[in-house]
PDB file of C-alpha atoms in Angstrom:
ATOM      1  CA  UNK A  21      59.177 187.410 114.224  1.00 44.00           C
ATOM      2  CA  UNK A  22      62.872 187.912 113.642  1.00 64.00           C
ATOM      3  CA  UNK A  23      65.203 189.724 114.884  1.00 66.00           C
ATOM      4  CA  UNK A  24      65.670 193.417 114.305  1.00 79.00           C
ATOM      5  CA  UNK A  25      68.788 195.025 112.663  1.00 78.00           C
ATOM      6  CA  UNK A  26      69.791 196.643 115.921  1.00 83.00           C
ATOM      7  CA  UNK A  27      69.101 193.968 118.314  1.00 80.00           C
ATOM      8  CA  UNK A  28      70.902 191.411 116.001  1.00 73.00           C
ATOM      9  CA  UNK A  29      74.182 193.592 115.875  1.00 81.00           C
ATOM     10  CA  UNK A  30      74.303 193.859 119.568  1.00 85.00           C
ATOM     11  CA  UNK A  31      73.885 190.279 120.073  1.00 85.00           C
ATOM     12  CA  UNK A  32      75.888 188.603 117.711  1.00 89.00           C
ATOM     13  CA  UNK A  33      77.203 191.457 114.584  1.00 92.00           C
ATOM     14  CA  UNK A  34      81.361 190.775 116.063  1.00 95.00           C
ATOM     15  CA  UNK A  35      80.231 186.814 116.182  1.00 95.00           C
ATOM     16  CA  UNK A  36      79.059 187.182 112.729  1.00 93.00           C
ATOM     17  CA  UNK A  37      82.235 188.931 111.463  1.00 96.00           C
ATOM     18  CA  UNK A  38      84.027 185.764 113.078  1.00 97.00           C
ATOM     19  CA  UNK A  39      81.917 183.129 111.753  1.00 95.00           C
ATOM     20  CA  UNK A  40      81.698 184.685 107.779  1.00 95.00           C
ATOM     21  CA  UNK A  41      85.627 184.500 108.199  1.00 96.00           C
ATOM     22  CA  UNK A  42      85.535 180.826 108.309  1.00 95.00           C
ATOM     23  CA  UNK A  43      83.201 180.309 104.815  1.00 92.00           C
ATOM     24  CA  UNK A  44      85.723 177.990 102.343  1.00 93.00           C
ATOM     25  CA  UNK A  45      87.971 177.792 105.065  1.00 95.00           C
ATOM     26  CA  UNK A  46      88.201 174.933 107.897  1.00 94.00           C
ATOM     27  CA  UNK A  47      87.230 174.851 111.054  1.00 94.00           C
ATOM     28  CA  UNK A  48      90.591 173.025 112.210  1.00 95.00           C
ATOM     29  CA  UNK A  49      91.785 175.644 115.023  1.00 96.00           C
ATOM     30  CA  UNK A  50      93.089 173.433 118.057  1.00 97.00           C
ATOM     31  CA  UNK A  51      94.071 175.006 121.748  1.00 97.00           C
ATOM     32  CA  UNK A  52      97.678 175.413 120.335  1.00 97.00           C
ATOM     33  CA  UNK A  53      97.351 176.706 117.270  1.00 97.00           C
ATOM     34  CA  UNK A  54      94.739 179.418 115.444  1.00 98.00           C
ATOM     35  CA  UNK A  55      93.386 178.144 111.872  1.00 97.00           C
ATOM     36  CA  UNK A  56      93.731 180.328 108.891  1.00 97.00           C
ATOM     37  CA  UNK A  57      90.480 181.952 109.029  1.00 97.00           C
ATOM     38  CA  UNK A  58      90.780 182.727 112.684  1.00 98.00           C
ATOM     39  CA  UNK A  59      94.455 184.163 112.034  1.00 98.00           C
ATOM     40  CA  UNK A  60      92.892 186.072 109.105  1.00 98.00           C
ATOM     41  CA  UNK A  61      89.846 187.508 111.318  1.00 98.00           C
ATOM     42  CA  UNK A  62      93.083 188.810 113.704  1.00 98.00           C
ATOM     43  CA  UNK A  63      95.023 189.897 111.483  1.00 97.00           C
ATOM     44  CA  UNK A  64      92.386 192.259 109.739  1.00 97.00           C
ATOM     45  CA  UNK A  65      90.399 193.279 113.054  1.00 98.00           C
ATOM     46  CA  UNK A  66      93.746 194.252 114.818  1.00 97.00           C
ATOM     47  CA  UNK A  67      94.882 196.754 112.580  1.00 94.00           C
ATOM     48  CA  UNK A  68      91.456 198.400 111.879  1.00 95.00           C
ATOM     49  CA  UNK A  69      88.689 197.898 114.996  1.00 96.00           C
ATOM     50  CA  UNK A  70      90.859 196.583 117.725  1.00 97.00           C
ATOM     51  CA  UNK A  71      87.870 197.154 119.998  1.00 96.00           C
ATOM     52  CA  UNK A  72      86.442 194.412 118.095  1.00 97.00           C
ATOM     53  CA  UNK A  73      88.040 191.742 118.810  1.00 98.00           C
ATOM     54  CA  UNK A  74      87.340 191.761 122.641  1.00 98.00           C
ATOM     55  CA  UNK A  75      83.434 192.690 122.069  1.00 97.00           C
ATOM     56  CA  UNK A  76      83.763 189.002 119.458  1.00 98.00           C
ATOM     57  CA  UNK A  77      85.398 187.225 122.410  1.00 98.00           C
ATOM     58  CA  UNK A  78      82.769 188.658 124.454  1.00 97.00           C
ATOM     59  CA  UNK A  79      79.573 187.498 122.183  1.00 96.00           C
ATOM     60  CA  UNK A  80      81.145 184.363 121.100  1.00 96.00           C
ATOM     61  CA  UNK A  81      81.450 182.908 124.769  1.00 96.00           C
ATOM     62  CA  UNK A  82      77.948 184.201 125.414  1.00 93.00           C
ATOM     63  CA  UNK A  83      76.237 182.186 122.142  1.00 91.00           C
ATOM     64  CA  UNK A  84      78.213 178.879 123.348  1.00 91.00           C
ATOM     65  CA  UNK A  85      77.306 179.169 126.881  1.00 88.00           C
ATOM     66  CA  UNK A  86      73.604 180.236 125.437  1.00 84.00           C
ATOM     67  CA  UNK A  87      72.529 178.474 122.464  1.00 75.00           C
ATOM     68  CA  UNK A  88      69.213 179.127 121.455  1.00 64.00           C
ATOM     69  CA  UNK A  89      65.953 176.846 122.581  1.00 54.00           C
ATOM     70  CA  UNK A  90      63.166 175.586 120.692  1.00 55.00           C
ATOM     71  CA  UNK A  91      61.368 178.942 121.186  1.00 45.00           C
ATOM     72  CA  UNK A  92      63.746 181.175 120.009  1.00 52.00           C
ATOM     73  CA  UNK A  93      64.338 178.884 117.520  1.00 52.00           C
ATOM     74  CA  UNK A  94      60.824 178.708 116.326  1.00 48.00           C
ATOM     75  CA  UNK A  95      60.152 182.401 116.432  1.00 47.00           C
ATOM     76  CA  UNK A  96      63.695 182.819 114.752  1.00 53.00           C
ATOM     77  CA  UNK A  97      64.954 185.161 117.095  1.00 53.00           C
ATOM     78  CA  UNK A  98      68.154 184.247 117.058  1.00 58.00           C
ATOM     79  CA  UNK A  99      71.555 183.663 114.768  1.00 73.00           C
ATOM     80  CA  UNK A 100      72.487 181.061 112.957  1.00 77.00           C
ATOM     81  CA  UNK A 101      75.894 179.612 112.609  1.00 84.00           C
ATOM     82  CA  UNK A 102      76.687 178.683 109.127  1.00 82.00           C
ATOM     83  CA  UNK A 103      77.677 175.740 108.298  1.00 83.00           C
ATOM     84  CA  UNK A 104      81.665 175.419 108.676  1.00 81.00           C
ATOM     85  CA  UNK A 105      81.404 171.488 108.652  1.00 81.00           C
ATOM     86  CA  UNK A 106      81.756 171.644 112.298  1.00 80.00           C
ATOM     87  CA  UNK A 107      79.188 168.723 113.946  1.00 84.00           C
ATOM     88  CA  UNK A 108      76.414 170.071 115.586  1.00 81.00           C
ATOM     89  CA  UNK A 109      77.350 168.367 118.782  1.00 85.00           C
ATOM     90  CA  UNK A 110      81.174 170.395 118.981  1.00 90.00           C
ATOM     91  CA  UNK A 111      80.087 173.854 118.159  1.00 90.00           C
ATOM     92  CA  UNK A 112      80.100 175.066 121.237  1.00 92.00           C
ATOM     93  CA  UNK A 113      83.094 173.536 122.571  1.00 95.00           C
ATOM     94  CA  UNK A 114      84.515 175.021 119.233  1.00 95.00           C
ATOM     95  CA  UNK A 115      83.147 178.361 119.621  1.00 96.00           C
ATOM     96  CA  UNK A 116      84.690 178.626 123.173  1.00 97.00           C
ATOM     97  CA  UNK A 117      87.676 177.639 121.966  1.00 98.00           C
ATOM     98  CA  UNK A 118      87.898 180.976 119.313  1.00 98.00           C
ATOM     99  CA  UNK A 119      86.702 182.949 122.297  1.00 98.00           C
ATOM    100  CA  UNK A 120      89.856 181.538 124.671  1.00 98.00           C
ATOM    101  CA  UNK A 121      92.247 182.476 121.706  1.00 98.00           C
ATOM    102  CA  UNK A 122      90.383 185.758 120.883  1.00 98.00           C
ATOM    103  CA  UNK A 123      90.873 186.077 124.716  1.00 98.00           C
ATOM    104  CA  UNK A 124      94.745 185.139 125.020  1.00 98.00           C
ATOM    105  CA  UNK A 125      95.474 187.596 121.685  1.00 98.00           C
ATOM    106  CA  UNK A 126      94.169 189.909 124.078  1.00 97.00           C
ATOM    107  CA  UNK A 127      96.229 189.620 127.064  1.00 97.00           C
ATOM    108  CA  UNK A 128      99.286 188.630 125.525  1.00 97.00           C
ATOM    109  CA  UNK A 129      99.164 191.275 122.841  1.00 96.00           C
ATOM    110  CA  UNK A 130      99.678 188.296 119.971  1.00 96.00           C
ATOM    111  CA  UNK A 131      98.980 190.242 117.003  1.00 95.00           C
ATOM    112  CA  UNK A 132      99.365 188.577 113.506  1.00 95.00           C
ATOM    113  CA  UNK A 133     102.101 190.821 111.376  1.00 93.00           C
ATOM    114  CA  UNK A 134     100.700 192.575 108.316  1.00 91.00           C
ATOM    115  CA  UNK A 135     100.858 191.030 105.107  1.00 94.00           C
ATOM    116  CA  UNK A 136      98.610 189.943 102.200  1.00 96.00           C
ATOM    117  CA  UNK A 137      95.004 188.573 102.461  1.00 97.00           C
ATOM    118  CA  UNK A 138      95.287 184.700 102.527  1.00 96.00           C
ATOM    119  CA  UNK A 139      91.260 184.222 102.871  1.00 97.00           C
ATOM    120  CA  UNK A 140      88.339 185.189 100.696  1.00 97.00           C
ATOM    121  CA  UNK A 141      87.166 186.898 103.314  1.00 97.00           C
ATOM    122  CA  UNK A 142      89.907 189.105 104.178  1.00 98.00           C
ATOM    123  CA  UNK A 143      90.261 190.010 100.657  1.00 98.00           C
ATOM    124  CA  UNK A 144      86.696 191.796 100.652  1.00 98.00           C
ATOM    125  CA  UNK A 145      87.129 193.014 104.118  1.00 97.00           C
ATOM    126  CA  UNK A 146      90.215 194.872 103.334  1.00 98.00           C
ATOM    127  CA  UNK A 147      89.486 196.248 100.235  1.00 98.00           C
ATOM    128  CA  UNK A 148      85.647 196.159 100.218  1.00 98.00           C
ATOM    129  CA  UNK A 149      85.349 198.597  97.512  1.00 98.00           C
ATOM    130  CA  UNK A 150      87.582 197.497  95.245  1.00 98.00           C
ATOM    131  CA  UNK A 151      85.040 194.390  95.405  1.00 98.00           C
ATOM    132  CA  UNK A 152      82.384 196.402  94.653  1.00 98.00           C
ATOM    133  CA  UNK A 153      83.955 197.495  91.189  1.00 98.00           C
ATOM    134  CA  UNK A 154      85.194 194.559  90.088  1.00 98.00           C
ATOM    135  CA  UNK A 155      81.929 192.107  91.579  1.00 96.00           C
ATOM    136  CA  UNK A 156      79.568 194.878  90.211  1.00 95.00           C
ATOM    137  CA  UNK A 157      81.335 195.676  86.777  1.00 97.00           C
ATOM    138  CA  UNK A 158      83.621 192.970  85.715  1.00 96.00           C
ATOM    139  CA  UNK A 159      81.420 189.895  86.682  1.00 92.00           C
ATOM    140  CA  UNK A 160      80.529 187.625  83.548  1.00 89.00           C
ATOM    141  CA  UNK A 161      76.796 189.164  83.222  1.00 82.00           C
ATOM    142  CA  UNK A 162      76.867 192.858  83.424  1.00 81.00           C
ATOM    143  CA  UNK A 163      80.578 193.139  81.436  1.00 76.00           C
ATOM    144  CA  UNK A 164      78.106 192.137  78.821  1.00 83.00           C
ATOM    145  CA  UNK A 165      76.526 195.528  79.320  1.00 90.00           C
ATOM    146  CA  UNK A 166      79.495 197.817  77.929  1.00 94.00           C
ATOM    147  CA  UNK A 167      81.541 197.958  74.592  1.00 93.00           C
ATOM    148  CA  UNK A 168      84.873 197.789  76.471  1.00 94.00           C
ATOM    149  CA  UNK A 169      86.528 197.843  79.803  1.00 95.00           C
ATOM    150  CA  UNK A 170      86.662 202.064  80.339  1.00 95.00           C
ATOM    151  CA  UNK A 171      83.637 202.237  79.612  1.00 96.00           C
ATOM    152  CA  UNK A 172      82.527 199.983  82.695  1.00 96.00           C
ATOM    153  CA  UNK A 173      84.630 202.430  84.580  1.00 97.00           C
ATOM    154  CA  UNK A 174      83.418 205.080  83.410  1.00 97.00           C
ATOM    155  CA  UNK A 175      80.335 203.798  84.142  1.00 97.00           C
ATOM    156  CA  UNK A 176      80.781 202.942  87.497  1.00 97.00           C
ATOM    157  CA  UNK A 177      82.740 206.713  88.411  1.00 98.00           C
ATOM    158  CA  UNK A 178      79.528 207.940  87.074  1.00 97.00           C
ATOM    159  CA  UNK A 179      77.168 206.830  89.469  1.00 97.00           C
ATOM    160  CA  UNK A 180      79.008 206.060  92.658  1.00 98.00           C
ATOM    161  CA  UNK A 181      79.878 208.444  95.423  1.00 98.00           C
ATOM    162  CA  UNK A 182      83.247 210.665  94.637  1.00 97.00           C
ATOM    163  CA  UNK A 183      83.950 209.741  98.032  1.00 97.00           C
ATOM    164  CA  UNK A 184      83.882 205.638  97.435  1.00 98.00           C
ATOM    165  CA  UNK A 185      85.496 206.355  94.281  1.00 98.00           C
ATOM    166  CA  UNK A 186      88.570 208.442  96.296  1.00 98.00           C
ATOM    167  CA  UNK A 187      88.206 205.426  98.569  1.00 98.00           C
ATOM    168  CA  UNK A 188      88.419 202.370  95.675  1.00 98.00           C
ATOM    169  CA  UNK A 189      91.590 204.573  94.247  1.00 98.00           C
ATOM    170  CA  UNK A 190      93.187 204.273  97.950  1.00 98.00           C
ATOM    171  CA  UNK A 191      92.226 200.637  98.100  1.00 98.00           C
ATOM    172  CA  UNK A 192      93.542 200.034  94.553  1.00 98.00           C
ATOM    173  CA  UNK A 193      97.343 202.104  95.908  1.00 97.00           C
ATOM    174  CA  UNK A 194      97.339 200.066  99.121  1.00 97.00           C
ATOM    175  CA  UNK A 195      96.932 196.312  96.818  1.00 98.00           C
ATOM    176  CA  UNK A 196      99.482 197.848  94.463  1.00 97.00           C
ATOM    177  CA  UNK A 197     101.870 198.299  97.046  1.00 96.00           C
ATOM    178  CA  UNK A 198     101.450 194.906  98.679  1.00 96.00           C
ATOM    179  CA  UNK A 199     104.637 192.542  97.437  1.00 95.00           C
ATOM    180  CA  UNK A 200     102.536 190.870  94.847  1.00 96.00           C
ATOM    181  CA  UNK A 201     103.827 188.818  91.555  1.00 96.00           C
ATOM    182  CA  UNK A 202     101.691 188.642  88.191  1.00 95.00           C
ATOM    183  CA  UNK A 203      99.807 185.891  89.523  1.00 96.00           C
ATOM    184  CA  UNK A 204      99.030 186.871  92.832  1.00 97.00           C
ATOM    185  CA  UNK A 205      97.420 189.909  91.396  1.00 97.00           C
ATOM    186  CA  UNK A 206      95.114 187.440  89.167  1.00 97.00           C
ATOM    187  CA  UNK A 207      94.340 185.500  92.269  1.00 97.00           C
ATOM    188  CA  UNK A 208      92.949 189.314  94.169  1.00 98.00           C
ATOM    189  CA  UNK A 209      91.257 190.132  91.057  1.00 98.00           C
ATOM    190  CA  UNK A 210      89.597 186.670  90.627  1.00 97.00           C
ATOM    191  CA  UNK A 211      89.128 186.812  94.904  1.00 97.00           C
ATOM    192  CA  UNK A 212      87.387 190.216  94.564  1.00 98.00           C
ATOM    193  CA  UNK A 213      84.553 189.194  92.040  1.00 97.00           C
ATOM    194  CA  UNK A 214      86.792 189.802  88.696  1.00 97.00           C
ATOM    195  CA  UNK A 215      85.098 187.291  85.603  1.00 96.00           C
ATOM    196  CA  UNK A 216      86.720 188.450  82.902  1.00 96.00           C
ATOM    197  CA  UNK A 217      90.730 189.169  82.187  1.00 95.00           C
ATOM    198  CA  UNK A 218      91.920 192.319  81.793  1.00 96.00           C
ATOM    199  CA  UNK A 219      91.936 194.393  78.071  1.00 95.00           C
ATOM    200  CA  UNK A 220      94.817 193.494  75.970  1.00 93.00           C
ATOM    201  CA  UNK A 221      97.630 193.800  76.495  1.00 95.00           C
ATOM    202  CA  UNK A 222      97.263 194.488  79.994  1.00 97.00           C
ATOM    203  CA  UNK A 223      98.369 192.118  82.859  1.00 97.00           C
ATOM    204  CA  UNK A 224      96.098 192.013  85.822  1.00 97.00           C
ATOM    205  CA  UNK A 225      98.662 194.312  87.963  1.00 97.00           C
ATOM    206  CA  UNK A 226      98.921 196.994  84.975  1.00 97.00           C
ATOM    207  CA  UNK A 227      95.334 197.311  84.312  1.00 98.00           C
ATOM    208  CA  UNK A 228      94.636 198.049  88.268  1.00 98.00           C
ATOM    209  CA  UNK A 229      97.222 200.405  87.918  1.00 97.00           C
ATOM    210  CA  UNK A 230      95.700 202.768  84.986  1.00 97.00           C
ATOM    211  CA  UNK A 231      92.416 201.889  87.013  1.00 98.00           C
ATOM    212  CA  UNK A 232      93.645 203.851  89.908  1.00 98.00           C
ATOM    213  CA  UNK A 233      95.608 206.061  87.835  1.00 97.00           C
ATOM    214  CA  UNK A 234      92.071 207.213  85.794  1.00 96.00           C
ATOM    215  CA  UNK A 235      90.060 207.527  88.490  1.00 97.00           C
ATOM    216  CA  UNK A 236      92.203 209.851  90.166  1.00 92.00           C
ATOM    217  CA  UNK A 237      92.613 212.307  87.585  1.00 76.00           C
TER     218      UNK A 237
END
């Protein structure tokens, strides 16, 4: 049988976090230098669950030192690492490798500097609801569902939480205030599940804008 919720998230939930980071990005950290994703997984862990990133240097060096047998394997009681194009053989050499830098961050308090998400993944796991709207409203599929672009938000105030709505107009006033040009703001939109441009004459940036600015009336 597999693994239960609980059991998986005390195991590996921190190495997961780590490991979705790297999805579309590569796996090209060396013992001098951090890769993108890994620099990304800092950068947003740091400033939000600092905690984390010890308990991910923790579960990391235990899954290398660990990988599972043929019986765990076979019952599937235990995690997979996705495939980062990393050869089978090198994983865990690679995976100790994360831990030492998660480890050196640590001790040496090298924290990456705020600034924009650079990684798919950082863009949902900063502004996570924000991807829910525009994934869940403004894919190619469901946009077909409503007359016009208010009306999917209208639609989507209406039957989420006031709360995650408070927290998608927060999300919206933090991207807003990141140093962003036109086309940057197309790249977070597209990054955060957006199909379909924005409603004439709009630009990406202005329509987020009178997004926020509606919902929080």
């Amino acid at each position: 049988m597999s693994m239960k919720p609980l059991e998986h998230d005390r195991r590996y939930g921190e190495l997961d976090q780590v490991m979705r980071a790297y999805l579309g990005q590569p796996a090209d950290d060396t013992p001098e230098r951090r890769s993108r994703a890994l620099e990304a997984y800092l950068r947003h862990t740091w400033h939000t669950r600092p905690s984390a990133v010890a308990e991910a240097e923790r579960q990391l060096r235990a899954y290398s030192r660990n990988p599972p047998g043929r019986i765990r394997q076979d019952l599937g009681e235990f995690y997979a690492i996705p495939d980062t194009g990393m050869p089978q053989a090198e994983i865990g050499d690679w995976l100790l490798l994360l831990a030492d830098h998660l480890k050196r961050s640590i001790e040496e308090g090298d924290v990456p500097e705020p600034s924009s998400p650079v990684t798919h993944w950082e863009w949902h796991a900063r502004f996570p609801e924000t991807g829910q709207l525009l994934g869940g409203w403004f894919s190619q599929d469901v946009v077909d569902e409503f007359p016009d672009h208010a009306a999917a938000v209208a639609d989507y105030a209406a039957t989420t939480h006031p709360q995650l709505v408070a927290r998608l107009v927060g999300e919206l006033g933090e991207l807003l205030a990141l140093p962003l040009d036109e086309g940057d703001y197309a790249l977070a939109a597209a990054e955060l599940g957006m199909e379909v441009d924005p409603p004439e004459p709009f630009s990406h940036g202005a329509w987020l804008r009178s997004v926020a600015t509606d919902l929080s009336g």
